[in-house]
Coordinates of C-alpha atoms in Angstrom, one line a residue:
Chain A
M1 CA -3.5 -12.9 -5.1
R2 CA -6.8 -14.1 -6.0
K3 CA -7.5 -15.3 -9.7
Y4 CA -11.1 -14.6 -11.1
K5 CA -13.1 -16.7 -13.4
T6 CA -13.8 -13.6 -15.4
K7 CA -11.6 -11.3 -17.4
T8 CA -10.1 -8.5 -15.6
V9 CA -8.8 -4.9 -16.5
A10 CA -6.2 -2.6 -15.0
A11 CA -7.6 -0.2 -12.3
D12 CA -8.4 3.5 -13.4
P13 CA -5.4 5.4 -12.5
R14 CA -7.6 8.2 -11.5
G15 CA -8.6 6.3 -8.2
V16 CA -5.2 4.8 -7.3
D17 CA -3.2 6.6 -5.0
S18 CA 0.1 4.5 -5.6
G19 CA 2.9 4.3 -3.2
P20 CA 3.5 3.7 0.3
H21 CA 1.4 5.1 3.0
F22 CA 1.1 5.1 6.8
M23 CA -2.7 4.9 6.8
D24 CA -5.5 3.3 9.1
G25 CA -7.7 0.6 8.0
D26 CA -10.7 2.8 7.4
H27 CA -8.8 4.8 5.1
A28 CA -7.3 1.9 3.3
I29 CA -10.9 0.7 2.6
A30 CA -11.8 3.9 1.1
E31 CA -8.9 3.7 -1.1
G32 CA -9.6 0.2 -1.9
A33 CA -12.8 1.2 -3.3
L34 CA -11.6 3.9 -5.3
A35 CA -9.1 1.8 -6.9
A36 CA -11.6 -1.1 -7.7
G37 CA -13.6 1.7 -9.6
C38 CA -16.0 2.5 -7.0
R39 CA -17.5 6.1 -8.0
F40 CA -20.8 6.5 -6.0
F41 CA -21.0 6.3 -2.1
A42 CA -24.0 7.0 -0.3
G43 CA -23.9 6.7 3.5
Y44 CA -24.6 7.7 6.9
P45 CA -21.5 8.3 9.4
I46 CA -21.0 6.2 12.4
T47 CA -18.3 5.2 14.6
P48 CA -15.8 3.6 14.1
S49 CA -16.3 3.7 10.1
T50 CA -16.6 7.4 9.7
E51 CA -13.0 7.8 8.4
T52 CA -13.8 5.8 5.4
F53 CA -16.7 8.1 4.8
E54 CA -14.6 11.0 5.2
R55 CA -11.6 9.8 3.0
F56 CA -14.0 8.8 0.1
A57 CA -15.7 12.3 0.5
E58 CA -12.4 14.0 0.3
R59 CA -11.1 12.1 -2.5
A60 CA -14.5 12.1 -4.7
P61 CA -14.0 15.4 -6.3
E62 CA -10.4 14.7 -7.6
V63 CA -11.3 11.2 -8.7
G64 CA -14.7 12.1 -10.4
A65 CA -16.8 10.1 -7.9
M66 CA -20.1 11.0 -6.2
F67 CA -20.5 11.2 -2.6
I68 CA -24.1 11.7 -0.9
Q69 CA -24.4 11.8 2.9
M70 CA -27.9 10.6 3.0
E71 CA -30.4 11.2 6.0
D72 CA -29.9 7.8 7.3
E73 CA -28.7 4.2 6.6
L74 CA -32.1 3.1 5.3
S75 CA -32.0 5.8 2.4
A76 CA -28.1 5.2 1.9
I77 CA -28.5 1.5 0.9
A78 CA -31.5 2.3 -1.3
A79 CA -29.7 5.1 -3.1
N80 CA -26.5 2.7 -3.6
I81 CA -28.9 0.3 -5.4
G82 CA -30.1 2.9 -7.6
A83 CA -26.8 3.8 -8.5
V84 CA -25.7 0.5 -9.5
W85 CA -28.7 0.0 -11.9
G86 CA -27.7 3.5 -13.3
G87 CA -24.1 2.0 -14.1
Q88 CA -22.1 2.6 -10.9
K89 CA -20.0 0.8 -8.8
V90 CA -20.9 1.6 -5.1
M91 CA -20.0 1.1 -1.7
T92 CA -21.0 2.2 1.8
V93 CA -19.7 1.8 5.2
T94 CA -21.3 1.5 8.7
C95 CA -21.4 -0.7 11.9
G96 CA -23.7 -2.8 13.6
P97 CA -26.4 -0.3 14.5
G98 CA -26.2 0.9 10.8
F99 CA -25.9 -2.3 9.3
S100 CA -29.1 -3.4 11.3
L101 CA -31.2 -0.4 9.4
M102 CA -29.5 -1.3 6.0
V103 CA -30.5 -5.0 6.4
E104 CA -34.0 -5.0 4.7
N105 CA -32.4 -3.3 1.3
I106 CA -29.3 -5.5 1.5
G107 CA -32.0 -8.5 1.3
L108 CA -33.5 -6.5 -1.9
A109 CA -29.8 -6.2 -3.2
A110 CA -29.5 -10.0 -3.0
M111 CA -32.8 -10.8 -4.5
T112 CA -32.2 -8.3 -7.4
E113 CA -28.7 -9.6 -7.7
T114 CA -27.3 -5.9 -7.5
P115 CA -23.6 -5.8 -6.9
M116 CA -22.4 -3.6 -4.1
V117 CA -19.8 -3.7 -1.3
I118 CA -21.1 -3.0 2.3
T119 CA -18.5 -2.6 5.0
N120 CA -19.2 -3.3 8.6
V121 CA -16.4 -1.9 10.7
Q122 CA -17.7 -3.8 13.9
R123 CA -18.0 -2.2 17.3
A124 CA -19.2 -3.8 20.7
G125 CA -23.0 -4.1 20.8
P126 CA -25.7 -5.1 21.1
S127 CA -27.6 -1.9 20.3
T128 CA -25.7 1.2 20.3
G129 CA -23.4 -0.6 22.7
A130 CA -19.6 0.9 23.0
P131 CA -19.3 2.9 19.8
T132 CA -15.4 3.1 20.3
L133 CA -14.6 -0.4 21.4
T134 CA -13.9 -3.3 19.2
A135 CA -15.9 -6.5 18.5
Q136 CA -16.7 -9.2 16.0
Q137 CA -20.5 -9.4 17.0
D138 CA -22.0 -9.1 13.8
M139 CA -20.6 -12.4 12.0
M140 CA -23.8 -14.3 11.9
Q141 CA -25.8 -11.0 11.2
A142 CA -23.8 -10.5 7.9
K143 CA -25.3 -13.8 6.7
W144 CA -28.6 -14.3 8.3
G145 CA -29.6 -10.4 8.6
P146 CA -31.9 -10.3 5.6
H147 CA -35.2 -12.4 5.5
G148 CA -35.4 -15.6 3.4
D149 CA -32.8 -17.6 2.1
N150 CA -29.9 -16.0 0.4
A151 CA -26.0 -17.0 0.4
M152 CA -23.8 -14.0 1.1
I153 CA -20.1 -13.4 0.6
A154 CA -18.4 -11.7 3.6
L155 CA -14.6 -11.1 3.8
S156 CA -12.6 -10.2 7.2
P157 CA -9.3 -8.1 6.9
D158 CA -6.7 -8.6 9.7
S159 CA -4.6 -5.3 8.8
P160 CA -4.8 -1.9 7.0
Q161 CA -3.0 -3.5 4.0
E162 CA -5.7 -6.2 3.9
C163 CA -8.5 -3.6 4.1
F164 CA -7.3 -2.3 0.8
D165 CA -6.6 -5.6 -0.8
L166 CA -9.8 -7.2 0.3
T167 CA -12.0 -4.1 -0.5
I168 CA -10.7 -4.5 -4.3
E169 CA -11.5 -8.3 -4.1
A170 CA -14.8 -7.6 -2.5
F171 CA -15.8 -5.3 -5.6
N172 CA -14.4 -8.1 -8.0
L173 CA -16.5 -11.0 -6.3
S174 CA -19.4 -8.7 -6.2
E175 CA -19.4 -7.8 -10.0
Y176 CA -19.0 -11.4 -10.9
Y177 CA -21.4 -13.1 -8.8
R178 CA -23.9 -9.9 -8.8
V179 CA -24.1 -10.1 -5.0
P180 CA -23.7 -7.7 -2.1
V181 CA -20.4 -8.5 -0.6
I182 CA -19.9 -7.6 3.0
I183 CA -16.3 -6.6 4.4
L184 CA -16.4 -7.6 8.2
A185 CA -13.8 -5.3 9.7
D186 CA -13.6 -4.8 13.3
E187 CA -12.7 -1.4 15.3
T188 CA -9.1 -2.3 15.9
V189 CA -8.3 -2.9 12.3
G190 CA -10.3 0.1 11.3
H191 CA -8.5 2.4 13.5
M192 CA -5.1 0.9 13.6
H193 CA -2.3 2.7 11.4
E194 CA 0.2 0.7 9.7
K195 CA 2.1 0.8 6.4
V196 CA -0.1 0.0 3.4
V197 CA 1.6 -0.1 0.0
I198 CA -0.9 0.8 -3.1
P199 CA 0.5 -0.8 -6.3
P200 CA 0.6 1.1 -9.6
A201 CA -2.9 1.0 -11.3
D202 CA -1.6 -1.3 -13.9
Q203 CA -0.9 -4.0 -11.4
I204 CA -4.5 -3.8 -9.9
Q205 CA -6.9 -6.3 -11.2
V206 CA -10.5 -5.2 -11.6
V207 CA -13.4 -7.0 -12.8
P208 CA -15.4 -4.5 -14.8
R209 CA -19.1 -4.2 -15.0
N210 CA -20.5 -6.4 -17.5
N211 CA -22.9 -4.5 -19.4
Y212 CA -25.1 -6.0 -22.0
S213 CA -24.5 -5.1 -25.7
G214 CA -26.5 -7.7 -27.9
P215 CA -29.8 -7.3 -29.6
K216 CA -32.6 -5.6 -27.4
E217 CA -35.0 -8.5 -27.8
D218 CA -32.4 -10.9 -26.4
F219 CA -31.6 -9.1 -23.2
R220 CA -32.5 -10.8 -19.8
P221 CA -31.2 -9.2 -16.8
Y222 CA -31.4 -12.5 -14.9
K223 CA -30.3 -16.1 -15.7
F224 CA -31.0 -18.7 -13.3
D225 CA -28.3 -21.1 -13.7
G226 CA -26.5 -21.1 -10.4
K227 CA -23.4 -19.5 -12.0
G228 CA -22.0 -16.1 -12.0
G229 CA -20.8 -13.8 -14.8
H230 CA -24.2 -12.7 -16.1
P231 CA -24.4 -9.4 -17.9
M232 CA -26.5 -6.2 -16.5
T233 CA -27.5 -3.0 -18.0
R234 CA -27.8 0.5 -17.2
A235 CA -31.1 2.3 -16.8
G236 CA -31.5 4.6 -20.0
D237 CA -29.3 2.3 -22.4
G238 CA -32.5 1.3 -24.0
Y239 CA -32.8 -2.3 -22.7
H240 CA -36.0 -3.2 -21.2
F241 CA -36.2 -4.7 -17.8
H242 CA -37.8 -4.8 -14.4
I243 CA -36.5 -4.9 -10.9
T244 CA -38.5 -6.1 -7.9
G245 CA -37.9 -7.8 -4.7
L246 CA -40.9 -10.3 -5.7
T247 CA -39.9 -13.6 -7.3
H248 CA -39.5 -12.9 -10.9
N249 CA -38.7 -14.4 -14.3
E250 CA -35.6 -13.9 -16.5
R251 CA -36.9 -10.4 -17.5
G252 CA -37.4 -9.4 -13.9
Y253 CA -41.3 -9.4 -13.9
P254 CA -43.0 -11.0 -11.0
V255 CA -44.0 -14.7 -11.2
V256 CA -45.1 -15.4 -7.9
T257 CA -45.1 -19.2 -7.8
A258 CA -43.8 -22.1 -5.8
E259 CA -42.1 -23.3 -9.2
Q260 CA -40.2 -19.9 -10.1
N261 CA -39.4 -19.6 -6.4
K262 CA -37.6 -22.8 -6.4
I263 CA -35.8 -21.9 -9.6
V264 CA -34.8 -18.3 -8.1
V265 CA -34.0 -19.4 -4.7
T266 CA -31.9 -22.3 -5.8
H267 CA -30.2 -20.0 -8.1
L268 CA -29.2 -17.6 -5.4
M269 CA -28.0 -20.3 -3.1
E270 CA -26.0 -22.2 -5.8
K271 CA -24.2 -19.4 -7.1
I272 CA -22.5 -18.6 -4.1
N273 CA -22.3 -22.1 -2.1
G274 CA -21.8 -24.2 -5.5
N275 CA -18.9 -21.7 -6.0
A276 CA -17.4 -21.9 -2.8
D277 CA -14.2 -23.3 -3.9
D278 CA -13.6 -20.3 -5.9
I279 CA -14.6 -17.6 -3.2
V280 CA -13.4 -19.3 -0.3
R281 CA -9.5 -18.1 0.7
L282 CA -7.9 -19.4 3.7
E283 CA -4.4 -18.6 5.2
E284 CA -2.9 -21.8 6.9
N285 CA 0.4 -22.2 8.7
D286 CA 1.9 -25.5 10.2
I287 CA -1.6 -27.5 9.7
D288 CA 0.4 -30.6 8.7
G289 CA 0.7 -32.9 12.1
A290 CA -1.0 -30.4 14.0
D291 CA -2.8 -31.6 17.1
V292 CA -4.6 -28.3 17.6
V293 CA -5.9 -25.9 14.9
V294 CA -6.7 -22.3 15.9
V295 CA -9.5 -21.0 13.6
S296 CA -9.7 -17.2 13.7
Y297 CA -10.3 -14.1 11.6
G298 CA -9.8 -10.4 11.7
I299 CA -7.7 -8.6 14.4
T300 CA -8.0 -11.9 16.6
S301 CA -6.2 -14.0 14.0
R302 CA -3.1 -11.8 15.0
I303 CA -3.7 -12.3 18.7
A304 CA -4.1 -15.8 18.2
V305 CA -0.5 -16.0 16.4
K306 CA 1.0 -14.7 19.5
A307 CA -0.6 -17.5 21.8
I308 CA 0.4 -20.0 18.9
Q309 CA 4.0 -19.0 19.2
D310 CA 4.0 -19.4 23.0
A311 CA 2.4 -22.8 22.7
R312 CA 4.9 -24.0 20.4
K313 CA 7.7 -23.0 22.8
E314 CA 6.0 -25.6 25.1
G315 CA 6.2 -28.3 22.3
I316 CA 2.7 -28.3 21.5
K317 CA 1.6 -29.3 17.9
V318 CA -0.5 -26.3 16.9
G319 CA -1.4 -24.8 13.5
S320 CA -3.5 -21.8 12.4
L321 CA -6.3 -21.4 9.9
R322 CA -7.2 -18.0 9.3
M323 CA -10.6 -17.2 7.5
I324 CA -10.2 -14.4 4.9
T325 CA -13.5 -15.3 3.5
I326 CA -16.0 -15.9 6.2
W327 CA -19.0 -16.5 4.1
P328 CA -19.5 -18.8 2.3
F329 CA -17.8 -21.0 5.2
C330 CA -15.0 -23.2 4.6
E331 CA -17.0 -26.3 5.4
N332 CA -15.0 -28.7 3.5
R333 CA -11.7 -27.9 5.0
I334 CA -13.0 -27.9 8.4
R335 CA -14.7 -31.5 7.7
E336 CA -11.3 -32.6 6.3
L337 CA -9.4 -31.5 9.4
A338 CA -11.7 -32.6 12.0
P339 CA -11.0 -36.4 12.0
K340 CA -7.0 -35.7 11.8
I341 CA -6.7 -33.3 14.9
K342 CA -7.6 -33.3 18.3
C343 CA -9.2 -30.0 18.7
F344 CA -10.2 -26.6 17.0
V345 CA -9.7 -23.7 19.3
V346 CA -11.7 -20.8 18.0
P347 CA -11.1 -17.4 19.5
E348 CA -13.6 -14.4 18.6
I349 CA -14.6 -11.3 20.1
N350 CA -18.2 -12.3 20.5
Y351 CA -20.1 -15.0 22.6
G352 CA -19.4 -17.6 20.0
Q353 CA -20.6 -17.2 16.6
M354 CA -18.3 -18.7 14.0
V355 CA -17.7 -21.5 16.4
L356 CA -21.1 -22.8 15.7
E357 CA -20.1 -23.4 12.2
V358 CA -16.9 -25.2 13.3
E359 CA -18.8 -27.3 15.6
R360 CA -21.4 -28.2 12.8
C361 CA -18.6 -29.2 10.4
A362 CA -16.5 -30.9 12.8
G363 CA -19.4 -33.2 13.7
G364 CA -18.1 -34.4 16.8
K365 CA -14.7 -35.9 15.1
C366 CA -12.9 -33.7 17.2
K367 CA -12.9 -31.3 20.2
V368 CA -13.9 -27.8 19.6
I369 CA -13.0 -25.1 22.3
S370 CA -14.5 -21.7 21.9
V371 CA -12.7 -18.7 23.3
N372 CA -15.2 -16.2 23.3
H373 CA -15.6 -12.9 25.0
C374 CA -18.1 -10.2 25.3
G375 CA -16.6 -7.5 23.2
G376 CA -14.8 -4.1 23.9
A377 CA -11.2 -5.4 23.6
V378 CA -9.0 -7.8 22.0
H379 CA -8.2 -11.3 23.8
D380 CA -5.5 -11.5 26.4
P381 CA -3.2 -14.0 24.3
E382 CA -2.7 -16.0 27.6
V383 CA -6.4 -17.1 27.4
I384 CA -6.0 -18.2 23.8
L385 CA -2.9 -20.1 25.0
D386 CA -4.6 -22.0 27.9
A387 CA -7.4 -23.1 25.3
I388 CA -4.5 -24.5 23.0
R389 CA -3.0 -26.4 26.1
K390 CA -6.3 -27.9 26.9
G391 CA -7.1 -28.8 23.3
S392 CA -3.8 -30.5 23.0
K393 CA -4.5 -33.0 25.9
Chain B
M1 CA 15.7 -3.7 19.1
S2 CA 13.2 -6.4 18.6
T3 CA 10.0 -4.8 19.9
Q4 CA 9.8 -1.2 21.5
E5 CA 6.6 0.3 22.8
I6 CA 6.2 4.0 22.8
R7 CA 3.3 6.0 24.3
F8 CA 2.9 9.7 23.5
S9 CA 0.6 11.6 25.9
G10 CA -0.5 15.1 26.6
F11 CA -3.8 17.0 26.3
G12 CA -6.2 17.3 23.4
G13 CA -4.8 19.9 21.0
Q14 CA -1.3 19.6 21.6
G15 CA -0.7 17.4 18.5
I16 CA 0.0 14.1 20.3
I17 CA -1.6 11.9 17.8
R18 CA 0.2 13.6 15.1
C19 CA 3.5 12.9 17.0
A20 CA 2.6 9.1 16.8
L21 CA 1.7 9.4 13.2
I22 CA 4.9 11.2 12.3
T23 CA 7.1 8.5 14.0
G24 CA 5.0 5.7 12.6
K25 CA 5.2 6.9 9.2
A26 CA 9.0 7.4 9.7
L27 CA 9.6 4.0 10.8
S28 CA 7.7 2.2 8.5
L29 CA 8.4 4.1 5.2
Y30 CA 11.8 5.3 5.8
D31 CA 13.5 3.3 8.4
D32 CA 12.5 0.1 7.2
K33 CA 10.8 -1.1 10.5
F34 CA 7.4 -2.4 11.4
A35 CA 5.0 0.1 13.2
T36 CA 1.6 -0.1 14.4
M37 CA -0.1 2.9 15.7
T38 CA -3.5 3.0 17.9
Q39 CA -4.9 5.8 19.6
S40 CA -7.4 7.0 22.3
F41 CA -10.8 7.0 20.9
G42 CA -13.0 7.7 23.7
P43 CA -14.1 10.8 25.5
E44 CA -10.5 11.2 26.7
A45 CA -9.4 12.0 23.5
R46 CA -11.6 15.2 23.4
G47 CA -10.0 17.7 26.0
S48 CA -8.5 15.9 28.8
A49 CA -5.7 13.5 28.8
C50 CA -5.0 12.1 25.2
A51 CA -2.6 9.3 24.2
A52 CA -1.4 7.5 21.3
Q53 CA 0.5 4.2 21.0
L54 CA 3.0 3.1 18.9
V55 CA 4.4 -0.4 18.8
V56 CA 7.8 -0.7 16.7
S57 CA 9.5 -3.7 15.7
D58 CA 11.8 -5.5 13.1
S59 CA 9.4 -8.1 12.3
R60 CA 5.7 -8.1 11.6
I61 CA 3.7 -6.8 14.7
L62 CA 1.0 -9.2 16.1
Y63 CA -0.4 -7.6 19.1
P64 CA -1.1 -4.0 18.1
Y65 CA -1.4 -2.3 21.6
I66 CA 0.8 -1.5 24.3
T67 CA 1.5 -4.1 26.8
Q68 CA 4.6 -2.3 28.6
P69 CA 6.0 0.8 27.2
G70 CA 9.7 1.4 27.0
V71 CA 9.4 5.1 26.3
L72 CA 6.9 7.5 27.5
M73 CA 6.5 11.2 26.2
S74 CA 4.3 13.3 28.5
L75 CA 3.4 16.8 27.7
S76 CA 1.0 17.5 30.4
Q77 CA 0.7 17.1 34.1
E78 CA -2.4 14.8 33.8
A79 CA -0.9 12.5 31.3
Y80 CA 2.2 12.2 33.3
D81 CA 0.2 11.5 36.4
L82 CA -2.0 9.0 34.6
Y83 CA 1.0 7.0 32.5
Y84 CA 4.2 7.2 34.4
P85 CA 3.8 4.3 36.9
E86 CA 3.3 1.8 33.8
L87 CA 7.0 2.6 33.0
P88 CA 9.3 -0.3 34.0
K89 CA 12.9 0.3 35.5
G90 CA 15.1 1.6 32.9
G91 CA 12.3 3.0 30.7
A92 CA 12.6 6.2 29.1
L93 CA 10.5 9.2 30.5
I94 CA 10.1 12.4 28.5
V95 CA 8.4 15.2 30.1
E96 CA 7.6 18.8 29.3
E97 CA 9.7 20.4 31.8
D98 CA 7.5 23.4 32.3
L99 CA 4.0 21.8 32.3
V100 CA 5.1 18.7 34.4
K101 CA 5.8 18.7 37.9
L102 CA 7.7 15.4 38.7
K103 CA 6.5 13.3 41.6
S104 CA 9.9 11.9 42.4
D105 CA 13.5 12.0 40.9
H106 CA 12.7 8.7 38.9
A107 CA 16.0 7.5 39.6
D108 CA 15.1 4.3 38.2
L109 CA 14.1 5.6 35.0
K110 CA 15.9 7.6 32.2
L111 CA 14.4 11.0 32.8
W112 CA 14.6 13.7 30.1
R113 CA 13.2 17.0 30.1
V114 CA 12.6 19.6 27.5
P115 CA 11.0 22.9 27.6
A116 CA 9.2 22.1 24.4
T117 CA 6.5 24.8 24.6
R118 CA 9.0 27.6 25.5
F119 CA 11.1 26.6 22.7
A120 CA 8.1 26.9 20.3
E121 CA 6.8 30.2 21.4
E122 CA 10.5 31.5 20.7
L123 CA 9.9 30.0 17.2
G124 CA 6.6 32.1 16.9
N125 CA 3.7 29.9 17.9
R126 CA 3.2 27.2 20.8
L127 CA 1.5 24.9 17.9
F128 CA 5.1 23.6 17.1
T129 CA 5.6 22.2 20.6
N130 CA 4.9 18.6 19.3
L131 CA 7.6 18.9 16.9
V132 CA 10.2 20.3 19.3
A133 CA 9.5 17.1 21.7
L134 CA 9.6 14.8 18.8
G135 CA 12.9 16.2 17.8
F136 CA 13.9 15.7 21.3
L137 CA 12.9 12.2 21.5
T138 CA 14.4 11.4 18.4
A139 CA 17.7 12.4 19.8
V140 CA 17.6 10.9 23.3
T141 CA 15.8 7.7 22.3
K142 CA 17.2 6.8 19.1
V143 CA 14.1 4.7 18.3
V144 CA 13.8 6.3 15.0
T145 CA 16.2 8.5 12.6
A146 CA 16.0 12.1 12.5
D147 CA 16.3 11.5 8.5
A148 CA 13.2 9.4 8.3
M149 CA 11.3 11.9 10.7
K150 CA 12.1 14.8 8.5
K151 CA 11.1 12.8 5.3
A152 CA 7.9 11.9 7.1
L153 CA 6.4 15.5 7.8
P154 CA 5.4 16.4 4.4
G155 CA 1.5 15.7 4.2
L156 CA 1.7 15.3 8.2
V157 CA 2.0 19.0 8.7
P158 CA 0.6 21.8 6.4
D159 CA 2.8 22.7 3.5
R160 CA 2.9 26.2 4.6
F161 CA 4.1 25.3 8.0
L162 CA 6.6 22.7 6.8
K163 CA 9.8 24.8 7.1
I164 CA 9.0 26.1 10.6
N165 CA 8.0 22.6 11.7
L166 CA 11.6 21.4 10.7
K167 CA 13.2 24.0 12.5
A168 CA 10.8 23.1 15.6
F169 CA 12.2 19.7 15.1
E170 CA 15.8 20.5 14.8
R171 CA 15.7 22.9 17.9
G172 CA 14.3 20.1 19.8
Y173 CA 16.9 17.5 18.3
E174 CA 19.9 19.7 19.2
Y175 CA 18.6 20.2 22.7
G176 CA 18.3 16.4 23.0
V177 CA 21.9 15.9 21.6
E178 CA 23.0 18.2 24.3
A179 CA 21.1 16.5 26.8
I180 CA 22.8 13.4 26.1
S181 CA 26.5 14.7 26.2
K182 CA 25.3 16.3 29.6
A183 CA 24.0 12.9 31.3
G184 CA 27.3 11.3 29.9
A185 CA 29.2 13.8 31.4
T186 CA 27.5 13.5 34.9
A187 CA 27.5 9.9 34.6

């Protein structure tokens, strides 16, 4: 369970469907959003994320949430930004092709420090690709999609249960750091049914919207100090402010100078990268004394465990590092481990994306083996096992 | 049982995916097992052969897909033709006996045949075919308990058809129990 730097409240029981369920990851994401207090969802359906969309639409009337099917992904993300400044917690879901269309306004949300959750249930690309087949090909897009420098948070679930849990975390991080948080799921986890236990509402920690309540003249929608926890306001509450994608001052009005740009961009980067210790969550197993560490995430981490178990039977000292947080990248941990081990093995359902980060941080102090493939299916565990064998030599 | 893999197959509209959902829910919520269900998502799920896979285990399931099924349920000829070759020796093959013409006597498999559609029609509607087949599967494979299956039904079948679905399940289950005792008698 994650500890938050700010106060949390119990979830609103209206949105919490407590109890054990047999549900798929997509549905669990919708339930996570409702439990986290999301009451607005504008989206455009696309396989393999449509089930989240459907579940939210079905549950919205009983929870008192608003659901809108927009004409496309561009308008969907724009409507969500508007709803946030109208006081709502919001989410949308999509996959690669839709995410590409949303990218411009995700950048706007990052620049205007608008909290929201965007789920990308990844399918095989590029372009329209293979809609019903799994992939992890949008890992870099989540960080580098929008132009300009901005730091993002992205989380990757490995099961329907974690789809529920991480969606709540995504909302909480998003509220505190006022940044779009991206859930990088994959088709396998999104469409797979497993047991999901939804706790009682009073056991779910929710970071509430931090609405300003002080004197009107003192209200500033922005504070550029590289920290989270700054208050917002709702349009119509009487506090004057301005929102723009242009470089702005603390009141939100454009100040297009190199000096102000430095102030704003430094803040956007530092509030995430400078708080990486708070944001990054990893699951590590048998790292001490390991010769090989398998770095993986999402569904691939489960396939990797099978390979790891087989490698241990052969006497190979192998540990695992599962990235629950993808962005910011777990730089410090990789730097720390590199001189102590022989090799990182990085399986992922893409042509080699996060392995670039692992290589960068390993800095040549150990081998790095990429176990990539082009998407459409999960790995054959045997291929990962082969890489572990090579890495241990 | 450490890990058991089940493939449910038939044609679109028979309630094949529902079968896997009910069984998965029964196992993971009421039988204290781990169950992971995946299903066909391609164009094959819309009309022709349709399949859902369930991996069942006493411990957490890592690899979510079927590697070698121990149980295959086929409610259509096409599904049977497509999937029976992947069953290993000693695997359980459950077929709809009026819809599937066998290609051999499958002496190396545990073969179970059930007239699920006919039984469902006797109960008033062939829509209950899948529940008859599930009851039969529950009895002959013992992968899941009948009690758990009955508990899993609410929410996965429409409320107004719950009773008749339970009846269909029981019809198939009883037929399965009879089939086991007959198989025992001839063995």
